[in-house]
Short mmCIF file of C-alpha atoms in Angstrom, two decimals:
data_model
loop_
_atom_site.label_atom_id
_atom_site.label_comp_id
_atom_site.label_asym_id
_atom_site.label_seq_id
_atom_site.Cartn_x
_atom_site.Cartn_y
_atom_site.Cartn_z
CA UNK A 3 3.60 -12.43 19.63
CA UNK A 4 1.13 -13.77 17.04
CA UNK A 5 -2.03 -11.22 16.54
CA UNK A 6 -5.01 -12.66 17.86
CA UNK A 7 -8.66 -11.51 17.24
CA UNK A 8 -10.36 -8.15 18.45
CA UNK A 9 -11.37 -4.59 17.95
CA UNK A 10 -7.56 -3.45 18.28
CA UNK A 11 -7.51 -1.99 14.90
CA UNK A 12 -10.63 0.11 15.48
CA UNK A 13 -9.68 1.26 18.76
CA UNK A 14 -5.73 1.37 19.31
CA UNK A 15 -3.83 4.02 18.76
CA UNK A 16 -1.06 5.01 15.83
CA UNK A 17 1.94 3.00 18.11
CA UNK A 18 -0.21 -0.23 18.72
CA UNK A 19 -1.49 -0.06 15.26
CA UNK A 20 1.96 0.07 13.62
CA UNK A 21 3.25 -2.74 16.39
CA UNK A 22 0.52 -4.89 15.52
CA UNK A 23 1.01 -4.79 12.00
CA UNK A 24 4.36 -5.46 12.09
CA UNK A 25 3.40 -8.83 13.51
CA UNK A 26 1.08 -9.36 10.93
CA UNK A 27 3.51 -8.85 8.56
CA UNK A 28 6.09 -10.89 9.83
CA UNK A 29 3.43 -13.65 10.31
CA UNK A 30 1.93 -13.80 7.05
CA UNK A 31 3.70 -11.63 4.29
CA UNK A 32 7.44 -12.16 5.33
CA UNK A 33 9.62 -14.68 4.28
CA UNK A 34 13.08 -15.36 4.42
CA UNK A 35 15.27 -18.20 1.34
CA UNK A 36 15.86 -17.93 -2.17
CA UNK A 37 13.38 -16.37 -3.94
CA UNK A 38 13.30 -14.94 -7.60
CA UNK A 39 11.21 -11.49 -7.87
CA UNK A 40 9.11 -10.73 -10.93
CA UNK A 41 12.19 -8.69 -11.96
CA UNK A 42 14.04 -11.64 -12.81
CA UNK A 43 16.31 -10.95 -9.76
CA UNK A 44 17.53 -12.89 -7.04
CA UNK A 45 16.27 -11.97 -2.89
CA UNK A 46 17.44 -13.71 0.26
CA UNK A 47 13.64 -12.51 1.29
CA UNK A 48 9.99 -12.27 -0.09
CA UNK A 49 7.27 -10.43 1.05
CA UNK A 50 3.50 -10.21 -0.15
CA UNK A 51 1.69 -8.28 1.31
CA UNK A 52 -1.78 -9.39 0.09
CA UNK A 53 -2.23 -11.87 3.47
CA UNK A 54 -2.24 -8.33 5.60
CA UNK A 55 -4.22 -5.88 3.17
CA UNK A 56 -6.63 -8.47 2.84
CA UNK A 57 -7.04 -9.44 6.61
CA UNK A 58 -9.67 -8.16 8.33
CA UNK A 59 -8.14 -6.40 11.03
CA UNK A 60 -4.92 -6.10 8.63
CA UNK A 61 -6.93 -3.95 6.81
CA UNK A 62 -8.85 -1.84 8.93
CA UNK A 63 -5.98 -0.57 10.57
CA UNK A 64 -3.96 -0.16 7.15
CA UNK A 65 -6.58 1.79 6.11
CA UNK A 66 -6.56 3.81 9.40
CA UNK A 67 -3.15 4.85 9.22
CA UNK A 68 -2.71 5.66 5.31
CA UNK A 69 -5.35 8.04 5.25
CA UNK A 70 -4.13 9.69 8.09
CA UNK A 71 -1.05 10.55 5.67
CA UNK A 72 -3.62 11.67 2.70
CA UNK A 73 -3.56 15.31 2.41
CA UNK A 74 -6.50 17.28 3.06
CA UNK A 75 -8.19 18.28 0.30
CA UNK A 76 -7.57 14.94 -1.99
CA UNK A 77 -10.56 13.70 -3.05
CA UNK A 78 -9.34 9.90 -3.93
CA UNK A 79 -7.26 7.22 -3.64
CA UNK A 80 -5.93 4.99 -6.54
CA UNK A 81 -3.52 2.46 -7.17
CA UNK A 82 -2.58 -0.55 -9.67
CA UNK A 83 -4.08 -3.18 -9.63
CA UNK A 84 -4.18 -5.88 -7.70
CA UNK A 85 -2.05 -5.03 -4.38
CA UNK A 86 -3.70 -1.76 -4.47
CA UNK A 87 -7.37 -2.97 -4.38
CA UNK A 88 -7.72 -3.75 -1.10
CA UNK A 89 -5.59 -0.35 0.40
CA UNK A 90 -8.01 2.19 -1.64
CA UNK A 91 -11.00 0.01 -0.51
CA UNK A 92 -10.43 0.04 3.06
CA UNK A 93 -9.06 3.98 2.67
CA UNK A 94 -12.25 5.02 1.20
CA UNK A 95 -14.39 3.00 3.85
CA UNK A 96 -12.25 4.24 6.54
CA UNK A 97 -13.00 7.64 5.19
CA UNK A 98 -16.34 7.62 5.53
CA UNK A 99 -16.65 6.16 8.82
CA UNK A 100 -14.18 9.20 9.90
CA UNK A 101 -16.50 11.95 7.49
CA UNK A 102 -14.13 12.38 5.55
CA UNK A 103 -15.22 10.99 2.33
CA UNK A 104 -12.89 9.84 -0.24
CA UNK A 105 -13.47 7.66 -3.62
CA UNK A 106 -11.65 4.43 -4.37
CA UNK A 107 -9.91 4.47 -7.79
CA UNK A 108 -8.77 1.50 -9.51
CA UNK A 109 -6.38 1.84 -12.16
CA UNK A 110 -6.54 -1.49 -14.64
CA UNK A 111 -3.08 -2.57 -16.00
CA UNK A 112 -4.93 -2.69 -19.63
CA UNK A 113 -7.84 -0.39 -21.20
CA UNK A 114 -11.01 -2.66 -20.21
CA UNK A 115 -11.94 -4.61 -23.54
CA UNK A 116 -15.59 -3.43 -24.06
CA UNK A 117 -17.65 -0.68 -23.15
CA UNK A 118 -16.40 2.26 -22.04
CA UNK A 119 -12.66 1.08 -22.74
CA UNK A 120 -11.68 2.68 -19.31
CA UNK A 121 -8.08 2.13 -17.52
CA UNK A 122 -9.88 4.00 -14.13
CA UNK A 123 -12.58 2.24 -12.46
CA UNK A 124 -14.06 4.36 -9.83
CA UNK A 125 -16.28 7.53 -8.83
CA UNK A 126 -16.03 10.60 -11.93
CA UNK A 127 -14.26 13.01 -10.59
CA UNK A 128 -14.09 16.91 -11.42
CA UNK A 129 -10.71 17.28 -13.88
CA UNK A 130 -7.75 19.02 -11.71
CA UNK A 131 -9.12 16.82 -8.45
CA UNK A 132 -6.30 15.67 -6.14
CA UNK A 133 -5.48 11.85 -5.84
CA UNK A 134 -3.33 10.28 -3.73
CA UNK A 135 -1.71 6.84 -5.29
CA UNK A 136 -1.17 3.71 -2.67
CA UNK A 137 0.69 0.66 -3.34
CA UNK A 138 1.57 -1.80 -1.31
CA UNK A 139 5.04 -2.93 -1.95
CA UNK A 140 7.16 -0.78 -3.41
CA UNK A 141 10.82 -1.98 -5.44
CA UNK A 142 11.39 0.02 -8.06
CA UNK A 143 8.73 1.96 -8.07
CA UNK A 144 7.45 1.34 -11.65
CA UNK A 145 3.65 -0.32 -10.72
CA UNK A 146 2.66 2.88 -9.41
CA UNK A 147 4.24 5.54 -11.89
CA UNK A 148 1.71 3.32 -14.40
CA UNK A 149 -1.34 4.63 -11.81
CA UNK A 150 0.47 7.62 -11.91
CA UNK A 151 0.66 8.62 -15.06
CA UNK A 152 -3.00 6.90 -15.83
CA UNK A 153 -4.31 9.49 -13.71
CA UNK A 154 -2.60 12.33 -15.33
CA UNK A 155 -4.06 11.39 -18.56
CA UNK A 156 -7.19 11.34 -17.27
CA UNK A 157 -6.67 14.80 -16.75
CA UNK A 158 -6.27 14.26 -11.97
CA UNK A 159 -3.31 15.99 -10.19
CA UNK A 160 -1.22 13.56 -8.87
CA UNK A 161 2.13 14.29 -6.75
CA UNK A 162 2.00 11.57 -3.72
CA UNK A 163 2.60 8.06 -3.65
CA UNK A 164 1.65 6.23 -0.45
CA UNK A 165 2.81 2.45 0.39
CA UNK A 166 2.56 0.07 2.90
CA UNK A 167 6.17 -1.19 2.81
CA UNK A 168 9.18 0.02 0.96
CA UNK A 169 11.61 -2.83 -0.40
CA UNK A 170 14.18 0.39 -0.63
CA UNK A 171 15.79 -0.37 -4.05
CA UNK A 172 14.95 2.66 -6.20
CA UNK A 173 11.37 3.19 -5.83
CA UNK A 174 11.62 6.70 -3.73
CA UNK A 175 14.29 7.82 -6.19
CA UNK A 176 12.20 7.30 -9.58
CA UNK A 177 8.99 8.84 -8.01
CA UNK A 178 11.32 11.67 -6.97
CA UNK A 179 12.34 12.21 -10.66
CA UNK A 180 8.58 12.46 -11.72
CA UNK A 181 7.80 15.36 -9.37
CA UNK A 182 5.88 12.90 -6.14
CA UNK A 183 6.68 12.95 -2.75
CA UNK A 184 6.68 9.22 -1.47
CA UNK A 185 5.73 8.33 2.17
CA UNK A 186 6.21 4.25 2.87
CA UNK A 187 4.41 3.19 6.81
CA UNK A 188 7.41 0.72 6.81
CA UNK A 189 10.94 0.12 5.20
CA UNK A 190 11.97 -3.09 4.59
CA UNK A 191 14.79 -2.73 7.62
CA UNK A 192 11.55 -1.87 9.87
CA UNK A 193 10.24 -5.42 8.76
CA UNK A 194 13.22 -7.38 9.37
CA UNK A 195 14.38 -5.88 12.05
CA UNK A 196 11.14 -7.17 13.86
CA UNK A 197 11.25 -10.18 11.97
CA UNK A 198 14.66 -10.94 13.75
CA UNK A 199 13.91 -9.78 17.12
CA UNK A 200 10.63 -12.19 17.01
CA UNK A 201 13.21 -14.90 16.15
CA UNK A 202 15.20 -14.74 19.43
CA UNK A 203 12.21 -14.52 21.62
CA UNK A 204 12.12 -17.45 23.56
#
C-alpha cells in the first residue's frame, strides 16, 4: 500500500500511525543491495530516514508517537545533528499543540565558530532539567552518546535515548553502559519484515 495524502497522522490512532509509517519507510527510507555505511562496513540494506522525518505527514505522526514515550516531567528534546533536527522539531510542535510544552535542542557536532561558541542551540534551560535525546537511526549508538554527553556538560540530566529505528548492532548495549534506557518505535526486523511482506503482495 503506498501512503497517500490526508489528515491520518493527526487523527489515527497509535496502530494506524505505526502501520502507516512503516509504509513510509519502506517507500522512501528502505533499501535493499550493496551498500557501504559511514562505518566503513559492508550492508545488504540502507536506510535513511531523512525522506520520513522530513515528510509532512512522516513527521507529524513521528512526532506524535515519540513524545508519547517522553517522560513526564522532561522539559526538552535534543539530538545530533542533522537526523535529529527534524524529530525534536516536530516533538516540540507536537507538544504544544497537545499543552504539553517542550523545547527543541540541537546539539552541533562542533562548538559554533563565533559568538557564543555554543555546541546547544535551543531554549536556556534551568541546570539539572530533564532531556530526552532522539535520533533517528541508531547502529552503534555513538551519534547520540555525543548529544549525550554535550548535554551533561552543559550541566542537563540525561538518561533516555529515543529513536525512530534501531539498526540492532550495538547501539542499545553502549547506551546501556552509560547509564540510558533506550526505547527504538521500530527494529530493523520490524522494517524488513514489512518490507518483505509488501514484496509478495500481488
Amino acid at each position: 500500500m503506498t501512503v497517500t495524502a490526508g489528515n491520518w497522522a493527526a487523527t489515527a490512532g497509535e496502530a494506524e500511525l505505526r502501520d502507516r509509517l512503516l509504509d513510509l519507510l519502506c517507500d522512501r527510507a528502505y533499501r535493499e543491495g550493496d551498500f557501504t555505511l559511514s562505518s566503513g562496513q559492508k550492508s545488504t540494506y540502507y536506510i535513511n530516514c531523512k525522506p520520513v522525518t522530513l515528510h509532512p505527514e512522516g513527521a507529524l505522526a513521528l512526532g506524535r508517537l515519540l513524545l508519547g514515550q517522553v517522560p513526564t516531567g522532561a522539559a526538552a528534546v535534543a539530538g545530533l545533528t542533522l537526523g535529529a533536527d527534524p524529530l525534536v522539531s516536530a516533538v516540540s510542535v507536537v507538544s504544544a499543540l497537545e499543552n504539553r510544552p517542550i523545547s527543541a535542542l540541537i546539539i552541533r557536532k562542533e562548538a559554533k565558530g563565533h559568538g557564543t561558541m555554543a555546541y546547544i542551540e535551543g531554549p536556556a534551560l534551568e541546570p539539572g532539567s530533564s532531556v530526552v535525546v532522539l535520533e533517528d537511526v541508531v547502529t552503534t549508538g555513538g551519534s547520540a552518546l555525543k548529544a549525550v554527553d554535550r548535554l551533561r556538560e552543559a550541566g542537563y540530566k540525561v538518561d533516555r535515548v529515543l529513536a525512530v529505528v534501531d539498526r540492532q548492532q550495538g547501539g542499545a548495549e553502549l547506551y546501556a553502559q552509560h547509564g540510558l534506557a533506550f526505547e527504538a518505535l521500530f527494529s530493523i526486523a520490524d522494517v524488513q519484515a514489512h518490507y518483505a511482506a509488501r514484496s509478495t503482495q500481488p
